[in-house]
mmCIF file of C-alpha atoms in Angstrom:
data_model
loop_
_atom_site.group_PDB
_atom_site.id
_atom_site.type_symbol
_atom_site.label_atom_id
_atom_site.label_comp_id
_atom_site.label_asym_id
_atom_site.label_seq_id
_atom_site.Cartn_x
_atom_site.Cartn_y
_atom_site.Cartn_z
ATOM 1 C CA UNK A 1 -26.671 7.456 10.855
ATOM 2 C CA UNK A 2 -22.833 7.295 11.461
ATOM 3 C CA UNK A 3 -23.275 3.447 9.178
ATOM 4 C CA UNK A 4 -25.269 5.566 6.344
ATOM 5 C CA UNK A 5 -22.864 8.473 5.956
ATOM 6 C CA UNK A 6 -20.186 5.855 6.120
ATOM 7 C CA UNK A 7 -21.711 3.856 3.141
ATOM 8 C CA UNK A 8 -22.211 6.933 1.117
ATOM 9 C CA UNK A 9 -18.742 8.199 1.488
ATOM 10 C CA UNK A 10 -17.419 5.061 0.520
ATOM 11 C CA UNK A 11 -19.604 4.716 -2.402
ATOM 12 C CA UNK A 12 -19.071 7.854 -3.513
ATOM 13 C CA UNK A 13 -15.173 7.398 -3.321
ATOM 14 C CA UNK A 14 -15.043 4.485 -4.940
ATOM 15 C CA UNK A 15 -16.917 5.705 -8.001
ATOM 16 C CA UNK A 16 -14.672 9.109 -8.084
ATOM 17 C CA UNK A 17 -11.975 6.808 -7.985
ATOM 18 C CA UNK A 18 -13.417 4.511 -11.238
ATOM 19 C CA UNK A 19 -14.689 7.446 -13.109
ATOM 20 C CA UNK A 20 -10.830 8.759 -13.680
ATOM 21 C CA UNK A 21 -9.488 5.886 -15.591
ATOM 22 C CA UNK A 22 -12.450 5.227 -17.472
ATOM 23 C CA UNK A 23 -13.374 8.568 -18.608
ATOM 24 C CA UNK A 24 -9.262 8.484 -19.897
ATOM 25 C CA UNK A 25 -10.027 4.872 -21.303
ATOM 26 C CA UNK A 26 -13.168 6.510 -23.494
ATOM 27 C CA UNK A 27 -11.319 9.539 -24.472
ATOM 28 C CA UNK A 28 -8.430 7.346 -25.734
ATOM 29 C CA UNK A 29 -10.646 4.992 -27.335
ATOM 30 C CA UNK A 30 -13.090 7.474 -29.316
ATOM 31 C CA UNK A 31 -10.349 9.230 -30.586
ATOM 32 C CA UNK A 32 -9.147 5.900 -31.975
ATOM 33 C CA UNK A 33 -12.174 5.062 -33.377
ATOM 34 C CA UNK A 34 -12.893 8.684 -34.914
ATOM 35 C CA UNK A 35 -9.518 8.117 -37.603
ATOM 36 C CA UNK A 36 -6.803 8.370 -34.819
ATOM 37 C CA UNK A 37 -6.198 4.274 -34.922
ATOM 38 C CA UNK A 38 -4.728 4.840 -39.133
ATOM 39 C CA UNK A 39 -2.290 7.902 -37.334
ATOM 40 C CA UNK A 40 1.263 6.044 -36.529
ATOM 41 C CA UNK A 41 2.167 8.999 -34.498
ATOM 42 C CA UNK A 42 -0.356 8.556 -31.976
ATOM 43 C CA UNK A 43 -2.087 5.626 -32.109
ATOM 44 C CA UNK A 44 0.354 3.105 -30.312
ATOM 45 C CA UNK A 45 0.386 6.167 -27.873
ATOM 46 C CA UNK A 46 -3.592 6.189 -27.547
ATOM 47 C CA UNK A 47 -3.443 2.325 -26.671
ATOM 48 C CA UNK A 48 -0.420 2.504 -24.256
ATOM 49 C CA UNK A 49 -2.488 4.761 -22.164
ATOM 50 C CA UNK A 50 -5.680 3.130 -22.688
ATOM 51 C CA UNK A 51 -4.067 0.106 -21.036
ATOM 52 C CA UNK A 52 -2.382 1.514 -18.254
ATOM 53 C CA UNK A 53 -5.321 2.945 -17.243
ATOM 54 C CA UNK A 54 -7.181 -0.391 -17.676
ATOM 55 C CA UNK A 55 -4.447 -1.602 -15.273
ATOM 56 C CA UNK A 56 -5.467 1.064 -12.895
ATOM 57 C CA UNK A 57 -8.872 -0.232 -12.795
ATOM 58 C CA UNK A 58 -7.935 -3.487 -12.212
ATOM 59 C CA UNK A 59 -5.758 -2.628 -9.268
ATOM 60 C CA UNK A 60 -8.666 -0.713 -7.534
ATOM 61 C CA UNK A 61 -11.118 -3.669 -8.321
ATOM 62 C CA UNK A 62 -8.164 -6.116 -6.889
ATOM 63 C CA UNK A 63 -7.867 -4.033 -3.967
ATOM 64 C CA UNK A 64 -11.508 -3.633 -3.102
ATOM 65 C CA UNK A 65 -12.082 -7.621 -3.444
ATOM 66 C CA UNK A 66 -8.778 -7.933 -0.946
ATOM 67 C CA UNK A 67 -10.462 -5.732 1.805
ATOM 68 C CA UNK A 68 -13.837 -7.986 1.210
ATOM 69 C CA UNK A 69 -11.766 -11.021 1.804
ATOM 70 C CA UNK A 70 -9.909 -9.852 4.885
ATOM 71 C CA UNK A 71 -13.446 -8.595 6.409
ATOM 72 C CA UNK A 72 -14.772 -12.162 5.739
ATOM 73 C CA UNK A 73 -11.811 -14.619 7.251
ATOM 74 C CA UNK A 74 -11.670 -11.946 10.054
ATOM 75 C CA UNK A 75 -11.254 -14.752 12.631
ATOM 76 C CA UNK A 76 -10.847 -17.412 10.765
ATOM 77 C CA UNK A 77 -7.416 -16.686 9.244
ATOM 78 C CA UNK A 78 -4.806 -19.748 8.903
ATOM 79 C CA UNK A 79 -2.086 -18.178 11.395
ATOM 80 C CA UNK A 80 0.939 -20.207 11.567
ATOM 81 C CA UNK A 81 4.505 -19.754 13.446
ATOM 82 C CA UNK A 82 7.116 -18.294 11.359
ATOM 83 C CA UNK A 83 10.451 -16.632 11.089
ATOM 84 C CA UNK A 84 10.058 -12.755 10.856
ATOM 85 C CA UNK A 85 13.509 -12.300 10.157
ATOM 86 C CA UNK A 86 13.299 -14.923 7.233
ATOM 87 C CA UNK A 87 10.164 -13.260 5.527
ATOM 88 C CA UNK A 88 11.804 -9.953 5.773
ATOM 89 C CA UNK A 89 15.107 -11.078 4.325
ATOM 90 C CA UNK A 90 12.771 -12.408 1.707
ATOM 91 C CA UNK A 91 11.271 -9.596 0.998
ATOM 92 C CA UNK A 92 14.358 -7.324 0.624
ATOM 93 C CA UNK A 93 15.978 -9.649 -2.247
ATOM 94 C CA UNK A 94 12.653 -9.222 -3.836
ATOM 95 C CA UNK A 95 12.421 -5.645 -3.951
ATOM 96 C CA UNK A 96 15.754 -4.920 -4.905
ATOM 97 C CA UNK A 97 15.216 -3.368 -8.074
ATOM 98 C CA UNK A 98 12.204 -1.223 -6.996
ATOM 99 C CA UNK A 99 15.043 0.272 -4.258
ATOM 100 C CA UNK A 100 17.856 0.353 -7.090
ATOM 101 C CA UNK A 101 15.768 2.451 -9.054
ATOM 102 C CA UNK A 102 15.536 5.558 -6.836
ATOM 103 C CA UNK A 103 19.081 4.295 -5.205
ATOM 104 C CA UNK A 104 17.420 3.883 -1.753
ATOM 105 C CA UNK A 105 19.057 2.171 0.810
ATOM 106 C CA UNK A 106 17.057 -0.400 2.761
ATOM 107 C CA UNK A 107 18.195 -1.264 6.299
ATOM 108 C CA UNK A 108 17.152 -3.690 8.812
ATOM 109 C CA UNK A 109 17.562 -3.571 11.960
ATOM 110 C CA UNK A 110 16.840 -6.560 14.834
ATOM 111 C CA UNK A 111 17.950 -6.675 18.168
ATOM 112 C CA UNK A 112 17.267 -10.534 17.934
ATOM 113 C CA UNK A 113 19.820 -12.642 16.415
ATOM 114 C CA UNK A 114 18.103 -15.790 16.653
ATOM 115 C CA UNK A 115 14.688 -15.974 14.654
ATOM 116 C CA UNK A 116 12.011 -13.964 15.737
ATOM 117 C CA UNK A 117 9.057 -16.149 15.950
ATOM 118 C CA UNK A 118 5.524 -14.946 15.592
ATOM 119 C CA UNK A 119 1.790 -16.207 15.016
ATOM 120 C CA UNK A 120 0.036 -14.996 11.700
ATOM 121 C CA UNK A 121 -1.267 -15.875 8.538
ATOM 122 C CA UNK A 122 2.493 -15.463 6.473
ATOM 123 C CA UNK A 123 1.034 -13.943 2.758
ATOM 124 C CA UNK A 124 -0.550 -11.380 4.711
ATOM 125 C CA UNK A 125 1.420 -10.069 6.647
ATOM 126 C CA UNK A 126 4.087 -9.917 3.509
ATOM 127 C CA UNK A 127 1.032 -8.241 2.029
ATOM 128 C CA UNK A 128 1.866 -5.618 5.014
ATOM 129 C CA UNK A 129 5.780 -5.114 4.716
ATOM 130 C CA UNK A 130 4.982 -4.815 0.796
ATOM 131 C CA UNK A 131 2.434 -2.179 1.310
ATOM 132 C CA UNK A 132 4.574 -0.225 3.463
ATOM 133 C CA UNK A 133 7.271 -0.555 1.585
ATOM 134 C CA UNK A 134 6.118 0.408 -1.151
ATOM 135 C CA UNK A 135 4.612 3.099 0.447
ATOM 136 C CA UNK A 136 7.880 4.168 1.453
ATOM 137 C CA UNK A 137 9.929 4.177 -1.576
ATOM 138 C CA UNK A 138 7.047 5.831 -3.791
ATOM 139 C CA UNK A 139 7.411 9.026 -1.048
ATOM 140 C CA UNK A 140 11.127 8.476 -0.026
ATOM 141 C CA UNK A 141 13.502 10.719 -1.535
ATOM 142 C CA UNK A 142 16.191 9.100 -4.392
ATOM 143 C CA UNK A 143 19.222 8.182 -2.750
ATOM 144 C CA UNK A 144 17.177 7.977 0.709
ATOM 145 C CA UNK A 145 17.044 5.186 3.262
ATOM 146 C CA UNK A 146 14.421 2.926 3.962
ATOM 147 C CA UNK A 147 14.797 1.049 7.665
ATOM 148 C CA UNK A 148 12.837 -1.651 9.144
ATOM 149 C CA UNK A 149 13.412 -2.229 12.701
ATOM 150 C CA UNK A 150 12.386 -4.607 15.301
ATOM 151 C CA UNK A 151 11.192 -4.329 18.897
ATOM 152 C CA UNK A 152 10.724 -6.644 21.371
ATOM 153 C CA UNK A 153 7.394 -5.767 23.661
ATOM 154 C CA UNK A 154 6.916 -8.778 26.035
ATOM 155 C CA UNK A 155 3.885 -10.550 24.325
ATOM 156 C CA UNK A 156 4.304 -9.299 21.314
ATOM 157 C CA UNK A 157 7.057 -7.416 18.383
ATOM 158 C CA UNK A 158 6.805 -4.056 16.888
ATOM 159 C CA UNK A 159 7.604 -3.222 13.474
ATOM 160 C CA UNK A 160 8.574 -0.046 12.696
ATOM 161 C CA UNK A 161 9.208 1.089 8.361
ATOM 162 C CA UNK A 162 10.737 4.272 8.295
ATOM 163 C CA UNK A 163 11.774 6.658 5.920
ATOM 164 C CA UNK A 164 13.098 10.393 5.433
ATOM 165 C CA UNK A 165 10.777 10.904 2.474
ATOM 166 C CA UNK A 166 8.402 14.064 2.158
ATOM 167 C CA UNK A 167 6.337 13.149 4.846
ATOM 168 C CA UNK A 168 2.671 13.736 5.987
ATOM 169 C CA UNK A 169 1.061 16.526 7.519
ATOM 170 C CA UNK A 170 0.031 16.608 11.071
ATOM 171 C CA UNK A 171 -3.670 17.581 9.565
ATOM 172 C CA UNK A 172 -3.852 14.494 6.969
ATOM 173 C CA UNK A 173 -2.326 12.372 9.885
ATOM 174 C CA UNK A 174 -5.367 11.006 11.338
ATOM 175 C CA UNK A 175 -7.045 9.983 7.771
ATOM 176 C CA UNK A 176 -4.053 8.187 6.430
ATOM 177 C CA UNK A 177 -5.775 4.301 6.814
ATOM 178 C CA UNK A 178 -9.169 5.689 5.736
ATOM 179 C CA UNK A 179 -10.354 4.041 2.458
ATOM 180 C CA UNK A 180 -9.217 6.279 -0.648
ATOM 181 C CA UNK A 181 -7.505 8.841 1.612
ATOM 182 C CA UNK A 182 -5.027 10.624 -0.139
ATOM 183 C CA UNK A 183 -2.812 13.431 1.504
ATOM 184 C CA UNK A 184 -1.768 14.728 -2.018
ATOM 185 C CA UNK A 185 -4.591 13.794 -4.566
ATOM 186 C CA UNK A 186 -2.630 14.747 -7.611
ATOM 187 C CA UNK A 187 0.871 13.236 -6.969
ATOM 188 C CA UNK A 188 -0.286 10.608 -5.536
ATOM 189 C CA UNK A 189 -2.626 9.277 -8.505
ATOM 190 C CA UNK A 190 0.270 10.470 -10.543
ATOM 191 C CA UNK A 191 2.767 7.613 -8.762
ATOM 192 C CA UNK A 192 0.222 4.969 -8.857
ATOM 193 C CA UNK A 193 -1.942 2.696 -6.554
ATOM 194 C CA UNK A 194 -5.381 2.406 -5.451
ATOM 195 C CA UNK A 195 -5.470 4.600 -2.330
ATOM 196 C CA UNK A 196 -6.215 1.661 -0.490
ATOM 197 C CA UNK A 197 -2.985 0.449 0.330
ATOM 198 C CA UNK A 198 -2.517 1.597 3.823
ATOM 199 C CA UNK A 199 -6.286 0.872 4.443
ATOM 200 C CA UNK A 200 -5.464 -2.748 3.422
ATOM 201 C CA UNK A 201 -2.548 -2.865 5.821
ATOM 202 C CA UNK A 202 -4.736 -1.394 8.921
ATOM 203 C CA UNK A 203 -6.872 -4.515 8.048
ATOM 204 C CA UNK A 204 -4.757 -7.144 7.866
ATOM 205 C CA UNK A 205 -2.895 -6.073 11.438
ATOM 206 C CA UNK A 206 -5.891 -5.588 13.155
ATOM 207 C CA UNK A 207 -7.565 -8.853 11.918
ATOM 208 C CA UNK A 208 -4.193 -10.369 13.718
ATOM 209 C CA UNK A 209 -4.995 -8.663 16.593
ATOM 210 C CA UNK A 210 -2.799 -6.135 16.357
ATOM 211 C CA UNK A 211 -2.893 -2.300 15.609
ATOM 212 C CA UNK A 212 -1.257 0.268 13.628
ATOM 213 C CA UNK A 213 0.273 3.839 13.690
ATOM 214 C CA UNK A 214 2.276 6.778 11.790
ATOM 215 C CA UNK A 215 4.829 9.519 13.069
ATOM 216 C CA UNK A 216 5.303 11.743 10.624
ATOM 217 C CA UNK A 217 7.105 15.183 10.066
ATOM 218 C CA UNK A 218 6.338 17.082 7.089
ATOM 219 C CA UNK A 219 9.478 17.146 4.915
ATOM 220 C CA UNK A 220 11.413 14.860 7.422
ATOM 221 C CA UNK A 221 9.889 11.108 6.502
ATOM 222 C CA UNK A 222 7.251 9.003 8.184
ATOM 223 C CA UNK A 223 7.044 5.978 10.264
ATOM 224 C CA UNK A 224 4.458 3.185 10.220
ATOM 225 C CA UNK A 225 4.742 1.010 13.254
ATOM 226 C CA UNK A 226 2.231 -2.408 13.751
ATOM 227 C CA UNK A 227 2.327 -4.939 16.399
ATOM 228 C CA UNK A 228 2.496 -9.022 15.796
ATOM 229 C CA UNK A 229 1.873 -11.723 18.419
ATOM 230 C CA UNK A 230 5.026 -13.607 19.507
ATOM 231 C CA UNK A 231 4.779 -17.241 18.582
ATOM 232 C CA UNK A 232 3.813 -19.310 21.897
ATOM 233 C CA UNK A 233 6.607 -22.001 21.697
#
């Protein structure tokens, strides 16, 4: 019973989440086609958002065939040792201009100064920091500060991204990795994404073996904290 009300959850979800951008993809589209397309003031318009919300689609089909993938090579994944502080480092040149736009300030701190070795598959557990990143800055306030910190737990590292952002209630707390959860439907379809980001993350860490969690205060920020394996050298 739990697996049935499960599947029609999900299914239902997933096609709430479809029928938005397509029902704005037809509007768009049949206004076109009724004598809108000869209009120059609003028919570049009409097509702008037509694709934007075929982009949306795309992202939520991209997403959904991401979880099917990490719920097949559960167990199978092609974990290597690698530098954590390297891929981070990595990943902060290449998000510079998403935290230049809202003038965040993106800190990271590590208690290691050599390289902190650890066992996973490396593209996804960028596709992790990205998420949460992301995550982060999308909620964070402009001119707010994004940290990434390090700690060292015998067998294995936790990773904490934090931010002073807007924060989650202590209600929506508990749902926040569910598929398509959103604690603020309408702002948060207005920013973007699939609503499967954090799900996606809460895959990938525990398909490493590791697990996941959120601190939040409502109006203070949030932190996401997940565990790696420490490379066996």
């Amino acid at each position: 019973k739990t697996l049935e009300n499960y599947r029609k959850n999900f299914v239902g979800n997933v096609s709430h989440e479809l029928k938005t951008p397509i029902f704005s993809i037809q509007g768009y589209l049949h206004t076109l086609l009724d004598g809108a397309l000869y209009d120059e003031k609003i028919n570049k318009r009409y097509l702008e958002r037509a694709v934007s919300n075929v982009m949306r689609l795309q992202t939520i089909v991209e997403d959904l065939e991401e979880i099917n993938s990490i719920d097949d090579q559960i167990g199978n994944l092609n974990s290597v040792n690698f530098d954590l502080n390297r891929l981070v480092q990595d990943l902060i040149e290449d998000i510079k201009v998403q935290t230049e736009e809202k003038n965040i300030e993106l800190r990271f701190i590590n208690p290691s100064v050599q390289g902190q070795m650890v066992e996973g598959e490396v593209e996804s557990v960028r596709r992790v920091f990205t998420n949460l990143l992301v995550n982060s800055f999308k909620y964070g306030k402009t001119n707010g500060v994004t940290s990434i910190e390090v700690f060292d737990m015998d067998e294995k590292v936790l990773i904490e991204v934090s931010d002073n952002g807007i924060g989650i209630p202590e209600e929506d707390l508990k749902h926040v990795f569910d598929r398509f959860y959103r604690v603020d439907p309408s702002r948060s379809r207005a920013l973007g994404g699939s609503g499967l980001g954090l799900s996606i993350v809460k895959h990938i860490v525990e398909a490493h073996g590791g697990s996941v969690t959120v601190k939040s205060n409502e109006g203070e920020g949030s932190t996401f904290g997940f565990t790696l394996t420490k490379a066996k050298i």
